[in-house]
PDB file of C-alpha atoms in Angstrom:
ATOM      1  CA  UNK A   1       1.393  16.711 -17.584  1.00 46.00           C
ATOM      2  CA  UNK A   2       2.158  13.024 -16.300  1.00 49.00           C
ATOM      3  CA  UNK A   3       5.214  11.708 -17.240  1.00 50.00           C
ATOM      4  CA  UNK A   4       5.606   8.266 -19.614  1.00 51.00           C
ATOM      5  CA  UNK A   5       6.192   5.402 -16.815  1.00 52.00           C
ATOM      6  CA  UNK A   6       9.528   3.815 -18.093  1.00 57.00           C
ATOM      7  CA  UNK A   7      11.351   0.748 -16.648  1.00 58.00           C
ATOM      8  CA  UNK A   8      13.549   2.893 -13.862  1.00 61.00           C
ATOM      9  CA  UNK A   9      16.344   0.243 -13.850  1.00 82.00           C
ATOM     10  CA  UNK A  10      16.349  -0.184 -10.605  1.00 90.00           C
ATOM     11  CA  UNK A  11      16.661  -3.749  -9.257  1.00 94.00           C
ATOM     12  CA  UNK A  12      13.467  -5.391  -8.436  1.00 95.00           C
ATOM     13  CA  UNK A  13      15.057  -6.447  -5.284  1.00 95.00           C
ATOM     14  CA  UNK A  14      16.065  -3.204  -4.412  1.00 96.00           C
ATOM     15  CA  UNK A  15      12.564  -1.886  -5.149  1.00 97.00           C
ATOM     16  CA  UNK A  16      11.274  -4.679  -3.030  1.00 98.00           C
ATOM     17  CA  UNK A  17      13.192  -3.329   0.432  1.00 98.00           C
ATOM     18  CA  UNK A  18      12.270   0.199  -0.446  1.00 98.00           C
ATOM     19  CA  UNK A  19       8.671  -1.007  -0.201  1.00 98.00           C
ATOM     20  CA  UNK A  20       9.163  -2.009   3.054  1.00 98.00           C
ATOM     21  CA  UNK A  21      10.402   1.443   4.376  1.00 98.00           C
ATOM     22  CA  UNK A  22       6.703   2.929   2.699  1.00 98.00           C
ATOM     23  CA  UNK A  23       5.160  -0.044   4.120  1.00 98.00           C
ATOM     24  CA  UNK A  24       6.719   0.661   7.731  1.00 97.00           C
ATOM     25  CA  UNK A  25       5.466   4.394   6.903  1.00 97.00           C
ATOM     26  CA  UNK A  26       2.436   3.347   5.909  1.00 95.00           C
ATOM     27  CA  UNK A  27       1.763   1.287   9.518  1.00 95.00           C
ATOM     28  CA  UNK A  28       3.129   3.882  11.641  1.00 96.00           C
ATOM     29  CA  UNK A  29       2.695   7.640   9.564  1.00 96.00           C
ATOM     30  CA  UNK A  30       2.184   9.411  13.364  1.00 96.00           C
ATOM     31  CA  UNK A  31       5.780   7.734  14.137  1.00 97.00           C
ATOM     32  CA  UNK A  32       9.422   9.635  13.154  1.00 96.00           C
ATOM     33  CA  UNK A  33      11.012   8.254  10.651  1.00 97.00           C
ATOM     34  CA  UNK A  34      14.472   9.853  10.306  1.00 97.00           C
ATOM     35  CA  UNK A  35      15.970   8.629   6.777  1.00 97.00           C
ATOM     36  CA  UNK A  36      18.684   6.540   8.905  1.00 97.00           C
ATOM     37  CA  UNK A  37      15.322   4.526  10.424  1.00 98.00           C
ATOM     38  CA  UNK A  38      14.222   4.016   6.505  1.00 98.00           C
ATOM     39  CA  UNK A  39      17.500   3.205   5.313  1.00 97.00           C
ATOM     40  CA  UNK A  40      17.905   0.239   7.339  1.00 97.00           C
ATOM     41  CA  UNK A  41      14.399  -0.745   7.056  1.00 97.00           C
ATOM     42  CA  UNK A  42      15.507  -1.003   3.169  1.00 96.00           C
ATOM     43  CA  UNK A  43      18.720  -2.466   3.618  1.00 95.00           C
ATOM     44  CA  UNK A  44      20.485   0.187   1.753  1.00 93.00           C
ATOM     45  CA  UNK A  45      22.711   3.441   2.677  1.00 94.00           C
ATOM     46  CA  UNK A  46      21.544   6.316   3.986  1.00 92.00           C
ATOM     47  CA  UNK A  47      23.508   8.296   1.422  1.00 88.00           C
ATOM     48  CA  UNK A  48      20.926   6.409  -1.693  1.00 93.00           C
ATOM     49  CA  UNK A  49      17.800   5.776   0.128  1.00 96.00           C
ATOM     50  CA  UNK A  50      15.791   8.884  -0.285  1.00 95.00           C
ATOM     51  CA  UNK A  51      17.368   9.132  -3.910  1.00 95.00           C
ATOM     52  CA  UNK A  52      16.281   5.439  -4.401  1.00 96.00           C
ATOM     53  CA  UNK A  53      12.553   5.705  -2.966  1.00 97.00           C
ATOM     54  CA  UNK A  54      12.274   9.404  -5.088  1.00 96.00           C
ATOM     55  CA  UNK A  55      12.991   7.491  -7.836  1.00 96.00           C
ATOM     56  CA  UNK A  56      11.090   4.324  -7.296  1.00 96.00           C
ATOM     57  CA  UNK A  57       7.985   6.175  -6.197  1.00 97.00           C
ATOM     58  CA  UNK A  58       8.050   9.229  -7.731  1.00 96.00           C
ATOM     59  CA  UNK A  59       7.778  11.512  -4.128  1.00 95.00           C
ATOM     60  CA  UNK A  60      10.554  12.162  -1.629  1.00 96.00           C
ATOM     61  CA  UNK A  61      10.250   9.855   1.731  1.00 97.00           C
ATOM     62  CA  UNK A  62       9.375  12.463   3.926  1.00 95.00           C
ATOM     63  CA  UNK A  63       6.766  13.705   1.583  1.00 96.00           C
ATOM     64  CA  UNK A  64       5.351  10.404   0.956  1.00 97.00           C
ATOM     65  CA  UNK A  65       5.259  10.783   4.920  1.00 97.00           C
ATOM     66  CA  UNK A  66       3.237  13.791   4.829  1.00 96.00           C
ATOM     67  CA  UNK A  67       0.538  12.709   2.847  1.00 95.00           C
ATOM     68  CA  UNK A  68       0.304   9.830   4.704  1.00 96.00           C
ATOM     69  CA  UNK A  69      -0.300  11.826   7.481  1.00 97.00           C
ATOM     70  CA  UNK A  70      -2.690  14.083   6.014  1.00 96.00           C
ATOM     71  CA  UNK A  71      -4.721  11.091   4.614  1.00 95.00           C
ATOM     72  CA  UNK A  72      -5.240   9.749   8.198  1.00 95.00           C
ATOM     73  CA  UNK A  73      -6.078  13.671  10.077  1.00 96.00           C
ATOM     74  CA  UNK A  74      -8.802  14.058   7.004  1.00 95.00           C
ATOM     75  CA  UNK A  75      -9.823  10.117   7.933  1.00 93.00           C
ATOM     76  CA  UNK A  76     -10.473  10.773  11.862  1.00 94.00           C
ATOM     77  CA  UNK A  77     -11.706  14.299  10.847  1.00 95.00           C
ATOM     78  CA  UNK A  78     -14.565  12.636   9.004  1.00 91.00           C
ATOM     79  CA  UNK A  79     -15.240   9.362  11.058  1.00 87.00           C
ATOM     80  CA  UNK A  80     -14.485  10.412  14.541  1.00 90.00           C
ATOM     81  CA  UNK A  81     -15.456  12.669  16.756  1.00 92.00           C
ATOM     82  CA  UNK A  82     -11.933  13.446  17.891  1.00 95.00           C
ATOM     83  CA  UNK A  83     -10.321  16.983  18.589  1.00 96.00           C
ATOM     84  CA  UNK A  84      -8.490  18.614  15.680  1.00 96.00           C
ATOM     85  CA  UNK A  85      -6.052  19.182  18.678  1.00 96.00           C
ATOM     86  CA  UNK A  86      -6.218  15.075  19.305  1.00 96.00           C
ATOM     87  CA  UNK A  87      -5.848  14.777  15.539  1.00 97.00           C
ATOM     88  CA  UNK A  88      -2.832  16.530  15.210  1.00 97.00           C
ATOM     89  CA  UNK A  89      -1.184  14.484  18.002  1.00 95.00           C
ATOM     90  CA  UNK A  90      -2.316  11.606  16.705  1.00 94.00           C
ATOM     91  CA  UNK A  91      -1.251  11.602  13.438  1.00 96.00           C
ATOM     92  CA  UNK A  92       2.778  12.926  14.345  1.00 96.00           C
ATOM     93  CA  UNK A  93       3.051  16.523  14.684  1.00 94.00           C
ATOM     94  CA  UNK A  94       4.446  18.489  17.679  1.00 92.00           C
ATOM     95  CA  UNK A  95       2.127  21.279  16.634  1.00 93.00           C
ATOM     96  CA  UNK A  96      -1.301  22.219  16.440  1.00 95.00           C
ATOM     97  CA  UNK A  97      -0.213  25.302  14.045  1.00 95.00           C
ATOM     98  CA  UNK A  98       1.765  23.526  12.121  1.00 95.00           C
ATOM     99  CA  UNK A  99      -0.959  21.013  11.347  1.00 96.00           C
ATOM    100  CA  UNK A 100      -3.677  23.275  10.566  1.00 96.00           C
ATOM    101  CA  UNK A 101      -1.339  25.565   8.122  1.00 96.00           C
ATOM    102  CA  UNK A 102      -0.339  22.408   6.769  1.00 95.00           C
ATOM    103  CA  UNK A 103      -3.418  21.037   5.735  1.00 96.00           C
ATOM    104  CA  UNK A 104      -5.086  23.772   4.652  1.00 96.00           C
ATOM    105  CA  UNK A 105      -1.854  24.546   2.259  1.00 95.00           C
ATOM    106  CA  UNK A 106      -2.042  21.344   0.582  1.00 94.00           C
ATOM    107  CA  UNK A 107      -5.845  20.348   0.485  1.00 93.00           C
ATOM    108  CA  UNK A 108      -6.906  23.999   0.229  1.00 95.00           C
ATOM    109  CA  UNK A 109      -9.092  23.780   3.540  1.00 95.00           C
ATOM    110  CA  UNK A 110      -8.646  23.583   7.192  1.00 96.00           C
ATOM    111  CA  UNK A 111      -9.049  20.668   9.051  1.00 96.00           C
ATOM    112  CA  UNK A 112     -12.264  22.137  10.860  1.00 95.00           C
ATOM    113  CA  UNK A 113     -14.346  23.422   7.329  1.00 95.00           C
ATOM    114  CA  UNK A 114     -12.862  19.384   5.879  1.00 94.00           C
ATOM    115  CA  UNK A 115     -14.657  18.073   9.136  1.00 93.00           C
ATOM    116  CA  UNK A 116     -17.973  20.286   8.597  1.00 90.00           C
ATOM    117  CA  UNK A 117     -17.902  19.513   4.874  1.00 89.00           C
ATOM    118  CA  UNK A 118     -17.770  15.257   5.062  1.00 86.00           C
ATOM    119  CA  UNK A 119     -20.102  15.319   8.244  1.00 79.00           C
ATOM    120  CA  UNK A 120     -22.612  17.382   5.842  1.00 78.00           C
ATOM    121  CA  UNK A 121     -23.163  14.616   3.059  1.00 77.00           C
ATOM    122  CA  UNK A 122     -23.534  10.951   3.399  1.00 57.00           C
ATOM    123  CA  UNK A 123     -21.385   8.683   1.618  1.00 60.00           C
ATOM    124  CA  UNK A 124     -22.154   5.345  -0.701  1.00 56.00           C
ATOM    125  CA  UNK A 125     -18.923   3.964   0.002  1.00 61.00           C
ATOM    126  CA  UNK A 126     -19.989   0.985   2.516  1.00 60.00           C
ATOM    127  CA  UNK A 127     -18.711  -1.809   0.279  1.00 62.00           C
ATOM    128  CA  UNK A 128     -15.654  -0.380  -0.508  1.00 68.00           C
ATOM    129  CA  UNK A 129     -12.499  -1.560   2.170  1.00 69.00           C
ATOM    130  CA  UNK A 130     -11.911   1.609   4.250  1.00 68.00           C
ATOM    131  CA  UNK A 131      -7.946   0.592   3.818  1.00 68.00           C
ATOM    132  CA  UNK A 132      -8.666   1.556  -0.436  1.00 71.00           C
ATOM    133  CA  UNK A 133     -11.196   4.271   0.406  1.00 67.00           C
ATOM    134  CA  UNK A 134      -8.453   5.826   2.559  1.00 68.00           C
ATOM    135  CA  UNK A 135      -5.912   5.742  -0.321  1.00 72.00           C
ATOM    136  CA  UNK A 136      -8.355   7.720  -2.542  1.00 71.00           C
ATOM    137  CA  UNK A 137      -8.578  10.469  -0.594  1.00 71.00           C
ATOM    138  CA  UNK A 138      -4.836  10.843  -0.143  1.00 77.00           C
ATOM    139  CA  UNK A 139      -3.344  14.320  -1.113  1.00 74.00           C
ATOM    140  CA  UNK A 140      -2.227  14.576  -4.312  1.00 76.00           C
ATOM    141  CA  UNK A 141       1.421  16.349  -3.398  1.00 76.00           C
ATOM    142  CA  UNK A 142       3.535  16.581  -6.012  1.00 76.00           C
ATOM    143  CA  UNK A 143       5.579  19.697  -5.240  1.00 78.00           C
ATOM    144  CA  UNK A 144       7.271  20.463  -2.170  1.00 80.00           C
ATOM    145  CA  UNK A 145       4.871  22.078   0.810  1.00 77.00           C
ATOM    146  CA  UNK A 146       7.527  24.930   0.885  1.00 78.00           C
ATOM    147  CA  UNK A 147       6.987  25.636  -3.121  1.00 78.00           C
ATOM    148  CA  UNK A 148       3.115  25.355  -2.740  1.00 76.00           C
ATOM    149  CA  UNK A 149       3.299  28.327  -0.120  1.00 77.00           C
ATOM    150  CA  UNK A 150       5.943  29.935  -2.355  1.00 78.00           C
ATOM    151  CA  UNK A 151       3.561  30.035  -5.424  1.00 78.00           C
ATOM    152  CA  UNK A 152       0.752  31.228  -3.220  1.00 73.00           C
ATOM    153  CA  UNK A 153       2.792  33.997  -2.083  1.00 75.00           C
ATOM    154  CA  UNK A 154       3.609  35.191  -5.671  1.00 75.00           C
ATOM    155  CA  UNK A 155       0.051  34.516  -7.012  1.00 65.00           C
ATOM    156  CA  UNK A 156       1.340  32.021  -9.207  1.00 57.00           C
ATOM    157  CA  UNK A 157      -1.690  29.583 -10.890  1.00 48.00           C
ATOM    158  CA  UNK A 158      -1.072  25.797 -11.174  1.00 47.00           C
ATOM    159  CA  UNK A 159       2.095  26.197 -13.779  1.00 44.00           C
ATOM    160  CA  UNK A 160       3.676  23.068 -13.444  1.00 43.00           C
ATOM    161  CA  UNK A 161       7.318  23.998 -12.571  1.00 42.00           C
ATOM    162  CA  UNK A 162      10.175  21.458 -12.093  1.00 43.00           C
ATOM    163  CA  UNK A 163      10.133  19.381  -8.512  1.00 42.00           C
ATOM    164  CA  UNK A 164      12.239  20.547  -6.311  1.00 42.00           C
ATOM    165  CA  UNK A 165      13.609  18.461  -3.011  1.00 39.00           C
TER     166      UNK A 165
ATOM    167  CA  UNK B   1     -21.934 -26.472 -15.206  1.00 65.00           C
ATOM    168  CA  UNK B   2     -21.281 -23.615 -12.729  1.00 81.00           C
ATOM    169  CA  UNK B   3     -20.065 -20.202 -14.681  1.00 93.00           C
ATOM    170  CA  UNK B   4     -17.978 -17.729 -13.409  1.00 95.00           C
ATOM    171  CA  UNK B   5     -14.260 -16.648 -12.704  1.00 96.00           C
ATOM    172  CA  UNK B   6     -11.695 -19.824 -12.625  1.00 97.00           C
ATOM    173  CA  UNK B   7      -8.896 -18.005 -12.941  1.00 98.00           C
ATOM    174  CA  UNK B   8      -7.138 -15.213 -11.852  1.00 98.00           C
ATOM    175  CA  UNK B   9      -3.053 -14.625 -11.581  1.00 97.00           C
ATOM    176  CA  UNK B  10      -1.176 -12.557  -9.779  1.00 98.00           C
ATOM    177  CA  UNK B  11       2.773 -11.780 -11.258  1.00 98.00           C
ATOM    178  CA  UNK B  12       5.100 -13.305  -8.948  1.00 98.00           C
ATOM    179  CA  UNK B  13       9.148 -13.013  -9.177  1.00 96.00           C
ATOM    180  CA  UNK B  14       9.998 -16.925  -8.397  1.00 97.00           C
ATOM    181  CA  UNK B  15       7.750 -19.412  -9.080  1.00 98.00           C
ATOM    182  CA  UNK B  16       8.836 -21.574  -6.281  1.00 98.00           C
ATOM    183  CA  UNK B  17       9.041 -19.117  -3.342  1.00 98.00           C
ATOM    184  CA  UNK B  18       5.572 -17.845  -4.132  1.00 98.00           C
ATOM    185  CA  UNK B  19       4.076 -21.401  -4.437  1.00 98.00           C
ATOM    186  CA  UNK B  20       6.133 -22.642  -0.927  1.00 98.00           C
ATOM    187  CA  UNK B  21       4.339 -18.961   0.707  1.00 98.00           C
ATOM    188  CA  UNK B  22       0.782 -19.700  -0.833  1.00 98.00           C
ATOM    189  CA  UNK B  23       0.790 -23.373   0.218  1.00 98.00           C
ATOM    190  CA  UNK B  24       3.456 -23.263   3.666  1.00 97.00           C
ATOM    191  CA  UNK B  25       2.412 -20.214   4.913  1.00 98.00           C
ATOM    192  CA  UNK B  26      -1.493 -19.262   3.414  1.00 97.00           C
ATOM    193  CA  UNK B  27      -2.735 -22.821   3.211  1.00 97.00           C
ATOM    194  CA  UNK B  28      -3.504 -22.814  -0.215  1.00 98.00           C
ATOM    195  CA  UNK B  29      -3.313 -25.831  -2.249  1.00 98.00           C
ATOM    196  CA  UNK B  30      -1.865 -26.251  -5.647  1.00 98.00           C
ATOM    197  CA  UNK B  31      -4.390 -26.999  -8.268  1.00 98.00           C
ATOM    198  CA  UNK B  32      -2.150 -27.191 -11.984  1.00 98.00           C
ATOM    199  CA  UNK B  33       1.719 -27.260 -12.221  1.00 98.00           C
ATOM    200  CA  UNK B  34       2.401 -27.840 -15.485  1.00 97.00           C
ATOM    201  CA  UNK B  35       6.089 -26.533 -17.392  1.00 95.00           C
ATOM    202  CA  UNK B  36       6.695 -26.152 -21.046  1.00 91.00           C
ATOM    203  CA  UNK B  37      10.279 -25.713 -21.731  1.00 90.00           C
ATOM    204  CA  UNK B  38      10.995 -22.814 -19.488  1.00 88.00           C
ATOM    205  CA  UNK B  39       7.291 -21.455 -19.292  1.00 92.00           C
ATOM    206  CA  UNK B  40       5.235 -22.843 -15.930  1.00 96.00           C
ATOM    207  CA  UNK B  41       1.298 -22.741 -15.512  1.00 97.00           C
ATOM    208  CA  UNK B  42       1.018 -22.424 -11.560  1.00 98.00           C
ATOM    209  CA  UNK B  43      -2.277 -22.468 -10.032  1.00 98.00           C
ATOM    210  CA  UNK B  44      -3.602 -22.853  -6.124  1.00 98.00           C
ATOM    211  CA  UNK B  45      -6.387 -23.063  -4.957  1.00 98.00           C
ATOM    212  CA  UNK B  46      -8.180 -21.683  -1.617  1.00 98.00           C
ATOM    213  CA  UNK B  47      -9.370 -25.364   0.179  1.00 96.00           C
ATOM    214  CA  UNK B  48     -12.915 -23.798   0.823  1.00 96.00           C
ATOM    215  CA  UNK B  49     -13.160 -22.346  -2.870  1.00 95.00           C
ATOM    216  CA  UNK B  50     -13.188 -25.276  -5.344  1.00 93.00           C
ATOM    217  CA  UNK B  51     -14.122 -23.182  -8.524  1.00 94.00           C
ATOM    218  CA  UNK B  52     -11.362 -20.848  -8.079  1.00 97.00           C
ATOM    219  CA  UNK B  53      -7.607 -20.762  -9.279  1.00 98.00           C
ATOM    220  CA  UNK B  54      -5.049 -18.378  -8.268  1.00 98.00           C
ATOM    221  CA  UNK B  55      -2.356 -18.072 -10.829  1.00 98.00           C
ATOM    222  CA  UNK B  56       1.161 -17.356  -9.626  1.00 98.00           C
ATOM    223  CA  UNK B  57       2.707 -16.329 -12.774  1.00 97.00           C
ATOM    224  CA  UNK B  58       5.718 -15.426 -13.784  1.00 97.00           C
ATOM    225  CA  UNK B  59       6.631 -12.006 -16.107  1.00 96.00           C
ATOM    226  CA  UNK B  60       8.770 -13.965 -18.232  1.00 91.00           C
ATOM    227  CA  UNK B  61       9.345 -14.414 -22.278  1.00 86.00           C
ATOM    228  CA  UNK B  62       8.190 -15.826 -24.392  1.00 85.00           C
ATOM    229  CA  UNK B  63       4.810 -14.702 -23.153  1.00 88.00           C
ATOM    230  CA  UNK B  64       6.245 -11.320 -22.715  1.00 93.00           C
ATOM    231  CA  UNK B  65       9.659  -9.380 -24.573  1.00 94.00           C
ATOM    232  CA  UNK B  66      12.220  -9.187 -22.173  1.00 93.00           C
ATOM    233  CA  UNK B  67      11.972  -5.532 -21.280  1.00 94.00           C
ATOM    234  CA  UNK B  68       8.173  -5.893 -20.397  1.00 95.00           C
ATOM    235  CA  UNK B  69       9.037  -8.166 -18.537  1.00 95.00           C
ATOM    236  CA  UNK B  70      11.035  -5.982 -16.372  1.00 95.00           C
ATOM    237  CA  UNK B  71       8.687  -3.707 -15.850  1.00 95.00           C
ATOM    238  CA  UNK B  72       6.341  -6.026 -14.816  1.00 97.00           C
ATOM    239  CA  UNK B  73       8.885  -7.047 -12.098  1.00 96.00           C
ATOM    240  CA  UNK B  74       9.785  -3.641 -11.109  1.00 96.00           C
ATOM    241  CA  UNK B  75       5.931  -2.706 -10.528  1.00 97.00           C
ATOM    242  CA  UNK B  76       5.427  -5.813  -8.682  1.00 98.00           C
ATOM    243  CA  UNK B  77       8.490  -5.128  -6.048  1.00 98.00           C
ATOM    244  CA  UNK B  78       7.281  -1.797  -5.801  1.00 98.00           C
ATOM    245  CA  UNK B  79       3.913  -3.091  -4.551  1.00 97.00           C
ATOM    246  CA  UNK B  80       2.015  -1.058  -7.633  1.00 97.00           C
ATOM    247  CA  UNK B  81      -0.840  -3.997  -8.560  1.00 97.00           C
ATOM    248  CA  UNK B  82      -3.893  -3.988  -7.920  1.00 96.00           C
ATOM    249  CA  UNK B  83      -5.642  -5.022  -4.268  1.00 95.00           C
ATOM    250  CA  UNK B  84      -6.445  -8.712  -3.363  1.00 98.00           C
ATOM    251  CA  UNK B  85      -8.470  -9.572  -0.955  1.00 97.00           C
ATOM    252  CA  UNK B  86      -8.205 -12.706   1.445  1.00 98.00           C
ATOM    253  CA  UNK B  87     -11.803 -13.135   3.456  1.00 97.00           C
ATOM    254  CA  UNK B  88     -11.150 -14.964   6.710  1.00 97.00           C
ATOM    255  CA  UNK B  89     -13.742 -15.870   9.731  1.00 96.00           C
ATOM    256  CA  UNK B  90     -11.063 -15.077  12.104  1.00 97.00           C
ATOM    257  CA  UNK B  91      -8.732 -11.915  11.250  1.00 98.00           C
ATOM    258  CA  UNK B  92      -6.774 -11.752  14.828  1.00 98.00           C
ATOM    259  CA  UNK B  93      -6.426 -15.832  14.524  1.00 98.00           C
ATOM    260  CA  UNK B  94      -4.817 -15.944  11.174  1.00 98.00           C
ATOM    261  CA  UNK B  95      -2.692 -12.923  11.782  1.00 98.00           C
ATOM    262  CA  UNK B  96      -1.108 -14.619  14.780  1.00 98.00           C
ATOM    263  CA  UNK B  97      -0.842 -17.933  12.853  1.00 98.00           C
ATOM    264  CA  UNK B  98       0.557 -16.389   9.481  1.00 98.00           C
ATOM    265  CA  UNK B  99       3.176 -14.120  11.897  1.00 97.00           C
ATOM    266  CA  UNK B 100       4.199 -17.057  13.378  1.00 98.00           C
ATOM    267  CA  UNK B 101       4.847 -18.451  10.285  1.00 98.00           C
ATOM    268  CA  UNK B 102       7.045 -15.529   9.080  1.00 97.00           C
ATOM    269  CA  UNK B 103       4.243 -13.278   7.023  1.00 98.00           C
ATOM    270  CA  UNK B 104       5.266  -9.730   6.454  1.00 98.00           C
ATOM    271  CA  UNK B 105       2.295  -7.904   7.741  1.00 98.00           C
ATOM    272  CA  UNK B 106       2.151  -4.381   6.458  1.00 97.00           C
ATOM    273  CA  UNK B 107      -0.983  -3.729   8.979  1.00 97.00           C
ATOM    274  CA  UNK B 108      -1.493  -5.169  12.415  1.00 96.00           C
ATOM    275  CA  UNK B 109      -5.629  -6.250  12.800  1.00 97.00           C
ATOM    276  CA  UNK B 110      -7.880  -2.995  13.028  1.00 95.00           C
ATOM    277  CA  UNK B 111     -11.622  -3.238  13.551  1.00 94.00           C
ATOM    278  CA  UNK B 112     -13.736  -0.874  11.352  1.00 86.00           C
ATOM    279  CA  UNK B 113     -17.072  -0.400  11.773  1.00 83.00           C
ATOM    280  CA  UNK B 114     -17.264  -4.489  12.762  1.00 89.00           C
ATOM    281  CA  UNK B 115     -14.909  -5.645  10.555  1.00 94.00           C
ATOM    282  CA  UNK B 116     -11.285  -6.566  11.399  1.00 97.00           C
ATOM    283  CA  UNK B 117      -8.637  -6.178   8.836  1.00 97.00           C
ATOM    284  CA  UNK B 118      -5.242  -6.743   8.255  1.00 98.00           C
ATOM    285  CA  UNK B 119      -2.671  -5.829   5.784  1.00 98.00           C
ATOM    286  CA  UNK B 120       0.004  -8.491   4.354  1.00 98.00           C
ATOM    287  CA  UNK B 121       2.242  -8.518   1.631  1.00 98.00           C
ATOM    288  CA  UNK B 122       3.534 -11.800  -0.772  1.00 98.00           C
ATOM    289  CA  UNK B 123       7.507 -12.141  -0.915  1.00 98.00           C
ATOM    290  CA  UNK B 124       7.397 -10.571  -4.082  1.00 98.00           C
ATOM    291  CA  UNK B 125       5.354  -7.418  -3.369  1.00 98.00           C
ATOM    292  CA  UNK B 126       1.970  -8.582  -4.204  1.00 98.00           C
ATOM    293  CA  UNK B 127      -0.264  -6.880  -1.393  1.00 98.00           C
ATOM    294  CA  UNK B 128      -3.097  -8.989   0.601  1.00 98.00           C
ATOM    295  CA  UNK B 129      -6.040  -7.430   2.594  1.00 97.00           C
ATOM    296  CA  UNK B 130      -7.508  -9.740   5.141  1.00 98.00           C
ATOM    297  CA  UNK B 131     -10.674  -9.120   5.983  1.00 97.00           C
ATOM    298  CA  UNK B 132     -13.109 -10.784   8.786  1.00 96.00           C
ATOM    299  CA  UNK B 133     -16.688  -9.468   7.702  1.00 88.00           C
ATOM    300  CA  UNK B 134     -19.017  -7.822  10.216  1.00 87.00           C
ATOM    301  CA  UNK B 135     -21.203  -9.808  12.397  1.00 75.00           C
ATOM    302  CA  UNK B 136     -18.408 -12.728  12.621  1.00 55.00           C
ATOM    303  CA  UNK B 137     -19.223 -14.406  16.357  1.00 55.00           C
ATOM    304  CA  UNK B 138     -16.119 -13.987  18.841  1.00 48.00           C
TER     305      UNK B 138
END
């Protein structure tokens, strides 16, 4: 069940640096971004950034950072004609096994039955910017990778349970 | 008479630093600047787009209670409204002018499918698309 959105009380000019660390995540998802790198994108301390950005947008940097890199592999999966082995590189991981487990625990497929499944049907979305397009069809994390898999494993359904990291 | 959207406003945080980035660093021009006690109506106005006003408005009483207000602010530095979009004839051009000019630029220029885009954001948080439609010469 969504939350209420209430007024976090953080300073808007806080927010406003914070946005610039998703931003800089944002323009460069394949890139490493080590919450020291964030933190001084931001401005602020290392010890409150990723409890700042958690609270200002509602996911943890790193897996903001993941979805973000998820969004673009299922974007050159569908509009390329790269390698899932070129994907993977491209969009930041060291592995090709990691990538693959990864997507196909939080989107429910692998990256080779996604790429099968958008070539299959022709889309309408021309006139929409691919920038917005691209946004839509970011995953929709909100638990942890590592709960996702632990759930799996014990056969629980979609209980909502508390966030963890 | 000519019907249609005149008017559209995006929140800004301060009224002056928006209007110096639309005008200094965009090239818009301003069309109404008009204060009531502490309330301003700010409008500019793209040179090639007459009919059109952008507001730059401010999430301020009495138009709003104070805590709305807030909120308003907070979703605005946290980049949360909706999309604008600039259309340009030259994407690559104006990016190099605008970064010149100190624009934060959330995307570099990327050509899609014939079009070149580029991502920018407002001082207050307010994020731009630029967009060079396909089929644009050079």
């Amino acid at each position: 069940m969504a939350k209420m959105v209430q007024p976090t009380g953080q300073a808007p000019e806080l927010l406003r640096r914070l946005l610039r660390a998703k931003d800089r995540m944002d323009a460069a998802s394949d890139e490493d971004w080590p919450i020291r790198r964030l933190a001084r994108v931001s401005g602020a301390s290392e010890a409150h950034f990723a409890r700042s950005f958690k609270e200002a947008f509602g996911v943890p940097p790193h897996r903001y950072l993941l979805t973000r890199r998820l969004e673009r592999a299922a974007a050159l999966l569908r509009d390329t004609n790269l390698s899932i082995t070129q994907i993977a590189f491209h969009t930041g991981w060291n592995s090709l096994g990691t990538f693959g487990r990864t997507f196909r625990e939080v989107t429910g497929e692998s990256p080779g039955e996604l790429r099968t499944r958008e070539k299959a049907a022709r889309h309408q979305f021309e006139q929409v910017p691919a920038c917005f397009l691209g946004a839509a069809h970011r995953p929709h994390l909100t638990i942890a990778v590592s709960e996702k898999r632990r759930r799996k494993a014990s056969g629980m359904g979609r209980a909502e349970a508390t966030e963890s990291s | 008479m000519t019907q249609g959207v005149g008017v559209v406003g995006v929140y800004v945080r301060d009224q002056d630093e928006a209007l110096k980035f639309y005008v200094e660093k965009l090239g818009f021009r301003v069309h109404t600047d008009a204060r009531n006690g502490d309330y301003r109506w700010l409008t500019v106005q793209h040179p090639d787009q007459p009919f059109f006003q952008l507001g730059l408005f401010a999430p301020q009483p009495p138009t709003l209670d104070a805590a709305t207000a807030q909120s308003l602010r907070e979703l605005v530095a946290k980049g949360a409204m909706p999309p604008l979009v600039l259309v340009v004839d030259d994407c690559r051009a104006a990016h190099d002018r605008m970064r010149e000019l100190g624009v934060e630029f959330t995307q570099e220029p990327v050509e899609r499918y014939g079009a070149v885009d580029a991502g920018f954001r407002d001082p207050s948080g307010n994020g731009w698309k630029m967009i060079e439609a396909p089929g644009n010469p050079g």
